[in-house]
Tab-separated table of C-alpha atoms in Angstrom:
chain	number	residue	atom	x	y	z
A	221	MET	CA	32.152	-26.853	33.371
A	222	SER	CA	32.199	-28.844	30.152
A	223	THR	CA	28.414	-28.390	29.900
A	224	SER	CA	28.683	-24.624	29.810
A	225	LYS	CA	31.359	-24.827	27.078
A	226	THR	CA	29.023	-27.026	25.025
A	227	ILE	CA	26.146	-24.606	25.504
A	228	LYS	CA	28.362	-21.661	24.562
A	229	LYS	CA	29.543	-23.447	21.395
A	230	PHE	CA	25.950	-24.321	20.479
A	231	LEU	CA	24.801	-20.732	20.986
A	232	ALA	CA	27.781	-19.412	19.006
A	233	ILE	CA	26.955	-21.739	16.099
A	234	CYS	CA	23.262	-20.721	16.187
A	235	LEU	CA	24.201	-17.045	16.220
A	236	ALA	CA	26.600	-17.559	13.314
A	237	LEU	CA	23.862	-19.312	11.308
A	238	VAL	CA	21.316	-16.575	11.982
A	239	MET	CA	23.817	-13.891	10.954
A	240	THR	CA	24.709	-15.844	7.808
A	241	PHE	CA	21.052	-16.202	6.819
A	242	GLY	CA	20.521	-12.483	7.409
A	243	VAL	CA	23.554	-11.405	5.368
A	244	CYS	CA	22.795	-13.784	2.490
A	245	GLY	CA	19.206	-12.607	2.189
A	246	CYS	CA	17.866	-15.985	3.222
A	247	SER	CA	15.670	-14.287	5.794
A	248	LYS	CA	13.080	-13.918	3.021
A	249	ILE	CA	12.265	-17.557	3.670
A	250	PHE	CA	10.912	-16.492	7.033
A	251	ASP	CA	9.235	-13.292	5.775
A	252	LYS	CA	7.076	-14.916	3.098
A	253	ASP	CA	4.116	-12.776	2.005
A	254	GLU	CA	1.005	-14.715	2.891
A	255	ARG	CA	-1.565	-12.455	1.208
A	256	THR	CA	-4.298	-14.038	-0.838
A	257	LYS	CA	-5.282	-13.280	-4.420
A	258	GLU	CA	-8.370	-11.507	-3.092
A	259	GLU	CA	-6.253	-9.233	-0.893
A	260	TYR	CA	-4.011	-8.331	-3.839
A	261	GLN	CA	-7.125	-7.722	-5.937
A	262	ALA	CA	-8.662	-5.423	-3.328
A	263	GLU	CA	-5.417	-3.455	-3.003
A	264	ALA	CA	-5.037	-3.106	-6.786
A	265	THR	CA	-8.664	-2.027	-7.185
A	266	GLU	CA	-8.295	0.641	-4.505
A	267	ILE	CA	-5.060	1.956	-6.007
A	268	SER	CA	-6.391	1.981	-9.578
A	269	THR	CA	-9.526	3.845	-8.491
A	270	GLU	CA	-7.387	6.442	-6.731
A	271	ILE	CA	-5.202	6.806	-9.835
A	272	VAL	CA	-8.219	7.398	-12.105
A	273	LYS	CA	-9.720	9.946	-9.740
A	274	ARG	CA	-6.431	11.845	-9.466
A	275	MET	CA	-6.022	11.829	-13.238
A	276	ILE	CA	-9.525	13.233	-13.737
A	277	GLU	CA	-8.748	15.918	-11.134
A	278	GLY	CA	-5.640	16.842	-13.130
A	279	ASN	CA	-3.442	16.012	-10.128
A	280	TYR	CA	-0.355	14.042	-11.190
A	281	ASP	CA	1.911	14.417	-8.139
A	282	PRO	CA	0.251	11.828	-5.844
A	283	ILE	CA	0.207	9.161	-8.571
A	284	ASP	CA	3.552	9.609	-10.328
A	285	LYS	CA	5.054	6.649	-8.445
A	286	TYR	CA	2.665	4.279	-10.248
A	287	PHE	CA	3.992	5.053	-13.738
A	288	SER	CA	7.155	3.741	-15.324
A	289	SER	CA	9.828	6.212	-16.307
A	290	ALA	CA	8.998	5.500	-19.969
A	291	ASP	CA	5.379	6.641	-19.475
A	292	SER	CA	5.908	9.256	-16.798
A	293	SER	CA	6.448	12.428	-18.847
A	294	SER	CA	3.669	11.774	-21.368
A	295	VAL	CA	1.205	10.819	-18.631
A	296	GLU	CA	2.161	13.887	-16.601
A	297	GLU	CA	1.599	16.173	-19.587
A	298	ILE	CA	-1.833	14.672	-20.258
A	299	VAL	CA	-2.914	14.820	-16.614
A	300	ASN	CA	-1.729	18.408	-16.193
A	301	ASN	CA	-3.880	19.453	-19.173
A	302	ILE	CA	-7.147	17.974	-17.876
A	303	ASP	CA	-10.004	20.489	-17.645
A	304	LYS	CA	-10.615	21.198	-13.952
A	305	ARG	CA	-14.408	20.943	-14.449
A	306	LEU	CA	-14.129	17.298	-15.519
A	307	GLU	CA	-13.884	16.055	-11.943
A	308	LYS	CA	-17.207	17.620	-10.935
A	309	GLU	CA	-19.134	16.376	-13.947
A	310	SER	CA	-17.937	12.786	-14.168
A	311	LEU	CA	-18.703	9.592	-12.315
A	312	VAL	CA	-16.149	6.769	-12.131
A	313	THR	CA	-17.480	3.245	-11.621
A	314	VAL	CA	-15.536	-0.013	-11.385
A	315	VAL	CA	-17.211	-2.434	-13.807
A	316	SER	CA	-15.024	-5.512	-13.455
A	317	VAL	CA	-11.758	-6.707	-11.930
A	318	TYR	CA	-9.602	-9.677	-12.869
A	319	THR	CA	-6.451	-10.732	-10.996
A	320	ASP	CA	-4.037	-13.275	-12.438
A	321	PRO	CA	-3.544	-15.931	-9.733
A	322	ASP	CA	0.157	-16.412	-10.589
A	323	SER	CA	1.495	-12.874	-11.013
A	324	TYR	CA	-1.299	-10.950	-9.232
A	325	ALA	CA	-1.362	-8.542	-12.187
A	326	THR	CA	-4.812	-6.979	-12.057
A	327	ASP	CA	-7.018	-5.637	-14.839
A	328	VAL	CA	-9.608	-3.109	-13.738
A	329	GLN	CA	-12.350	-1.973	-16.109
A	330	PHE	CA	-13.853	1.445	-15.417
A	331	GLN	CA	-16.898	3.159	-16.797
A	332	ILE	CA	-16.556	6.913	-16.703
A	333	SER	CA	-19.810	8.774	-17.243
A	334	LEU	CA	-20.054	12.434	-18.192
A	335	TYR	CA	-23.160	14.482	-17.535
A	336	PHE	CA	-24.164	17.475	-19.631
A	337	GLY	CA	-27.222	19.694	-19.781
A	338	GLY	CA	-29.661	17.236	-21.298
A	339	HIS	CA	-27.670	14.097	-21.910
A	340	SER	CA	-24.858	11.886	-20.719
A	341	SER	CA	-22.011	9.971	-22.273
A	342	SER	CA	-19.842	7.179	-20.960
A	343	THR	CA	-16.505	5.618	-21.799
A	344	THR	CA	-14.990	2.306	-20.804
A	345	CYS	CA	-11.300	2.283	-19.874
A	346	TYR	CA	-8.999	-0.544	-18.788
A	347	MET	CA	-6.091	-0.215	-16.384
A	348	ARG	CA	-3.587	-3.006	-15.842
A	349	LEU	CA	-1.595	-2.942	-12.630
A	350	ARG	CA	1.348	-5.286	-12.145
A	351	ARG	CA	3.506	-6.021	-9.123
A	352	SER	CA	6.914	-4.391	-9.137
A	353	GLY	CA	9.384	-4.248	-6.270
A	354	GLY	CA	6.779	-4.751	-3.579
A	355	GLY	CA	4.479	-2.115	-5.075
A	356	TRP	CA	2.281	-1.572	-8.103
A	357	VAL	CA	2.946	-0.083	-11.555
A	358	VAL	CA	0.412	0.813	-14.250
A	359	ALA	CA	1.488	-1.475	-17.090
A	360	ASN	CA	-0.543	0.402	-19.725
A	361	GLY	CA	0.051	3.923	-18.398
A	362	GLY	CA	0.457	5.661	-21.742
A	363	SER	CA	-2.605	4.167	-23.393
A	364	PHE	CA	-4.727	4.632	-20.282
A	365	ALA	CA	-3.705	8.305	-20.104
A	366	ARG	CA	-4.648	8.732	-23.777
A	367	ASP	CA	-8.093	7.301	-22.977
A	368	ILE	CA	-8.460	9.934	-20.243
A	369	GLU	CA	-7.220	12.587	-22.667
A	370	ALA	CA	-9.884	11.552	-25.224
A	371	LEU	CA	-12.528	11.681	-22.484
A	372	ASN	CA	-11.354	15.167	-21.536
A	373	SER	CA	-11.490	16.313	-25.186
A	374	ARG	CA	-15.057	15.064	-25.538
A	375	PHE	CA	-15.964	16.803	-22.286
A	376	VAL	CA	-14.478	20.115	-23.460
A	377	GLN	CA	-16.264	19.864	-26.833
A	378	GLU	CA	-19.615	19.173	-25.168
A	379	LYS	CA	-19.105	22.033	-22.712
A	380	MET	CA	-18.342	24.386	-25.588
A	381	LYS	CA	-21.577	23.293	-27.324
A	382	GLU	CA	-23.491	23.790	-24.105
A	383	LEU	CA	-22.138	27.287	-23.731
A	384	GLY	CA	-22.838	28.078	-27.388
A	385	GLU	CA	-19.151	28.338	-28.302
A	386	GLY	CA	-18.955	25.315	-30.598
């Protein structure tokens, strides 16, 4: 019977250790994120492309979680004032992507081309995504939104010229 008492004590100690690790947050040792830089880069590129497309659509709701509270209201105002025709007459292309190997912060360079009656125009914009709380945040949200706002203004001016209103 002494063997079963020893086994019970051993199991009780193991259970106590597991519970202690769980309560103290030491379980993160066992849950280490094993993603590579390339996987972070692919995720950031996909998210940034979605953000740009939603901004050009004038659709802020699906992307609000990617902007800090400091940028949120100004970005929302800009996005909500985007001309609805911009989406149909623009082409977004990823030009380059750089991911910092230490922080996984990712810079994505976009070329956004606008097409008008007889000519086209393009703009280069940079978005920087950084890791925050297991997700991503646009680090330069305000300045990126102003770039989109300038693009929208140029689009509206060209459309007015095309229609003979400018």
